[in-house]
């Protein structure tokens, strides 16, 4: 029994160190770096976006809340057009699923299909280690690469708008 307890302690300590990585002064966690290709073929690497505010919205084509929120999120992108804000929308859906969905449901974010790896980096875990992320899930990342806001669910656009404005000022 001592070995499994020690192993559990070791795993907990390691996961805490990974997920609680901070910017060095103990304030906000640093956003996990990732690379991804958008549905239009653009390559994105989060670390290359330092100096910009990044809105990271996890979504799914099968999520009713996501579907209802997309028009609000589109207005948000319009409001910050020309500003140093990048809107990224990772989804675990395939390129083909996303393409079909976007024909009838335009989404102005940079869509990142096949992004299960990014979800794994940002999702919380339950006690059994299963992924626990509600959709849509929003992460607002500041110009230094720190997570300033983490929120999920219905009607988070005003909170995002307010925090983006704060970061830009």
Short mmCIF file of C-alpha atoms in Angstrom, two decimals:
data_model
loop_
_atom_site.label_atom_id
_atom_site.label_comp_id
_atom_site.label_asym_id
_atom_site.label_seq_id
_atom_site.Cartn_x
_atom_site.Cartn_y
_atom_site.Cartn_z
CA UNK A 1 0.00 0.00 0.00
CA UNK A 2 2.90 2.40 0.58
CA UNK A 3 4.04 2.32 -3.05
CA UNK A 4 0.66 3.28 -4.58
CA UNK A 5 0.30 6.07 -2.01
CA UNK A 6 3.78 7.34 -2.84
CA UNK A 7 3.02 7.08 -6.55
CA UNK A 8 -0.23 9.00 -6.09
CA UNK A 9 1.63 11.69 -4.13
CA UNK A 10 4.29 11.92 -6.84
CA UNK A 11 1.68 12.23 -9.60
CA UNK A 12 -0.22 14.88 -7.65
CA UNK A 13 2.96 16.87 -7.03
CA UNK A 14 3.94 16.67 -10.70
CA UNK A 15 0.50 17.67 -11.98
CA UNK A 16 0.33 20.56 -9.54
CA UNK A 17 3.71 21.80 -10.76
CA UNK A 18 2.62 21.57 -14.40
CA UNK A 19 -0.82 23.14 -14.00
CA UNK A 20 0.23 25.80 -11.52
CA UNK A 21 3.09 27.14 -13.62
CA UNK A 22 3.22 30.86 -13.03
CA UNK A 23 4.90 33.82 -14.63
CA UNK A 24 7.59 33.85 -11.96
CA UNK A 25 6.05 36.24 -9.48
CA UNK A 26 3.27 33.90 -8.34
CA UNK A 27 0.36 35.91 -9.68
CA UNK A 28 -1.41 34.52 -12.77
CA UNK A 29 -0.72 31.12 -14.38
CA UNK A 30 1.16 31.11 -17.65
CA UNK A 31 -0.90 29.82 -20.58
CA UNK A 32 0.30 26.50 -21.96
CA UNK A 33 1.98 26.95 -25.33
CA UNK A 34 0.58 25.16 -28.36
CA UNK A 35 0.80 25.16 -32.12
CA UNK A 36 -2.17 24.63 -34.40
CA UNK A 37 -3.30 25.16 -37.97
CA UNK A 38 -6.51 27.08 -38.53
CA UNK A 39 -9.20 26.00 -40.96
CA UNK A 40 -7.87 28.57 -43.44
CA UNK A 41 -4.34 27.11 -43.24
CA UNK A 42 -2.76 29.74 -40.95
CA UNK A 43 -0.23 28.41 -38.43
CA UNK A 44 -0.61 29.67 -34.86
CA UNK A 45 1.81 29.30 -31.98
CA UNK A 46 0.61 30.82 -28.73
CA UNK A 47 4.09 31.90 -27.62
CA UNK A 48 4.48 33.90 -30.86
CA UNK A 49 1.40 35.95 -29.91
CA UNK A 50 3.04 37.58 -26.87
CA UNK A 51 2.35 41.30 -26.94
CA UNK A 52 -1.25 40.66 -28.00
CA UNK A 53 -4.35 39.80 -26.01
CA UNK A 54 -5.54 36.30 -26.93
CA UNK A 55 -9.12 35.12 -26.55
CA UNK A 56 -9.14 31.33 -26.57
CA UNK A 57 -12.65 29.88 -26.88
CA UNK A 58 -13.12 26.11 -26.80
CA UNK A 59 -16.30 25.03 -28.58
CA UNK A 60 -18.03 22.20 -30.43
CA UNK A 61 -20.31 22.01 -33.45
CA UNK A 62 -22.65 19.89 -31.31
CA UNK A 63 -22.88 22.34 -28.41
CA UNK A 64 -26.22 24.21 -28.31
CA UNK A 65 -24.82 26.90 -26.01
CA UNK A 66 -21.87 27.42 -28.36
CA UNK A 67 -24.27 27.76 -31.28
CA UNK A 68 -26.27 30.46 -29.49
CA UNK A 69 -23.12 32.31 -28.37
CA UNK A 70 -21.37 32.51 -31.76
CA UNK A 71 -23.27 35.64 -32.95
CA UNK A 72 -22.28 37.44 -29.72
CA UNK A 73 -18.68 36.32 -30.11
CA UNK A 74 -18.72 37.52 -33.73
CA UNK A 75 -19.80 40.98 -32.53
CA UNK A 76 -16.94 40.88 -30.02
CA UNK A 77 -14.42 40.26 -32.82
CA UNK A 78 -15.94 43.14 -34.80
CA UNK A 79 -15.58 45.48 -31.83
CA UNK A 80 -11.84 44.75 -31.50
CA UNK A 81 -11.00 44.61 -35.21
CA UNK A 82 -7.67 46.36 -35.80
CA UNK A 83 -6.67 46.06 -32.13
CA UNK A 84 -3.93 43.79 -30.77
CA UNK A 85 -6.41 41.02 -30.00
CA UNK A 86 -6.32 37.52 -31.52
CA UNK A 87 -9.41 35.33 -31.39
CA UNK A 88 -8.74 31.57 -31.49
CA UNK A 89 -11.40 28.85 -31.35
CA UNK A 90 -10.02 25.35 -30.80
CA UNK A 91 -12.45 22.49 -31.33
CA UNK A 92 -12.04 18.74 -31.17
CA UNK A 93 -14.23 18.47 -34.27
CA UNK A 94 -12.64 17.45 -37.55
CA UNK A 95 -11.94 19.85 -40.40
CA UNK A 96 -14.80 18.30 -42.42
CA UNK A 97 -17.32 18.73 -39.56
CA UNK A 98 -16.23 22.31 -38.95
CA UNK A 99 -16.41 23.15 -42.65
CA UNK A 100 -19.97 21.85 -42.93
CA UNK A 101 -21.02 23.69 -39.76
CA UNK A 102 -19.48 27.03 -40.79
CA UNK A 103 -21.38 27.08 -44.11
CA UNK A 104 -24.57 27.87 -42.19
CA UNK A 105 -23.04 29.32 -39.02
CA UNK A 106 -20.26 31.83 -39.69
CA UNK A 107 -17.78 32.14 -36.83
CA UNK A 108 -15.26 35.00 -37.12
CA UNK A 109 -12.66 33.52 -34.79
CA UNK A 110 -9.63 31.71 -36.19
CA UNK A 111 -11.03 28.17 -36.05
CA UNK A 112 -8.59 25.46 -34.93
CA UNK A 113 -10.08 22.05 -35.82
CA UNK A 114 -8.66 18.75 -34.55
CA UNK A 115 -7.47 20.45 -31.35
CA UNK A 116 -7.83 17.63 -28.84
CA UNK A 117 -4.23 18.20 -27.76
CA UNK A 118 -4.99 21.82 -26.86
CA UNK A 119 -8.07 20.73 -24.92
CA UNK A 120 -5.88 18.34 -22.93
CA UNK A 121 -3.56 21.21 -22.01
CA UNK A 122 -6.33 23.50 -20.77
CA UNK A 123 -9.04 21.23 -19.38
CA UNK A 124 -9.39 20.57 -15.70
CA UNK A 125 -9.46 16.96 -14.53
CA UNK A 126 -11.83 15.22 -12.17
CA UNK A 127 -10.64 12.87 -9.43
CA UNK A 128 -10.36 9.99 -11.89
CA UNK A 129 -8.31 12.07 -14.31
CA UNK A 130 -11.13 12.51 -16.82
CA UNK A 131 -11.35 15.74 -18.81
CA UNK A 132 -13.72 18.27 -17.28
CA UNK A 133 -14.41 21.23 -19.56
CA UNK A 134 -17.74 22.88 -20.21
CA UNK A 135 -18.34 24.39 -23.62
CA UNK A 136 -17.94 27.09 -24.54
CA UNK A 137 -14.90 27.65 -22.34
CA UNK A 138 -13.04 30.95 -22.57
CA UNK A 139 -9.48 31.75 -21.57
CA UNK A 140 -8.33 35.36 -21.79
CA UNK A 141 -4.56 35.56 -22.10
CA UNK A 142 -2.75 38.83 -21.51
CA UNK A 143 0.12 40.33 -23.50
CA UNK A 144 2.68 38.56 -21.29
CA UNK A 145 1.10 35.14 -21.83
CA UNK A 146 -0.68 34.86 -18.48
CA UNK A 147 -4.23 33.61 -18.06
CA UNK A 148 -6.21 36.63 -16.85
CA UNK A 149 -9.68 35.11 -17.03
CA UNK A 150 -11.08 31.62 -17.27
CA UNK A 151 -14.81 31.20 -17.66
CA UNK A 152 -17.32 28.92 -19.33
CA UNK A 153 -20.96 28.58 -20.20
CA UNK A 154 -23.71 30.86 -21.35
CA UNK A 155 -23.44 34.62 -21.85
CA UNK A 156 -19.83 35.39 -20.97
CA UNK A 157 -19.34 37.94 -23.76
CA UNK A 158 -19.74 41.07 -21.64
CA UNK A 159 -17.23 39.79 -19.12
CA UNK A 160 -14.79 39.05 -21.96
CA UNK A 161 -15.38 42.49 -23.53
CA UNK A 162 -14.73 44.28 -20.24
CA UNK A 163 -11.55 42.35 -19.52
CA UNK A 164 -10.21 42.80 -23.07
CA UNK A 165 -10.73 46.56 -22.77
CA UNK A 166 -8.96 46.56 -19.41
CA UNK A 167 -5.98 44.68 -20.84
CA UNK A 168 -5.71 46.97 -23.85
CA UNK A 169 -5.65 50.10 -21.66
#
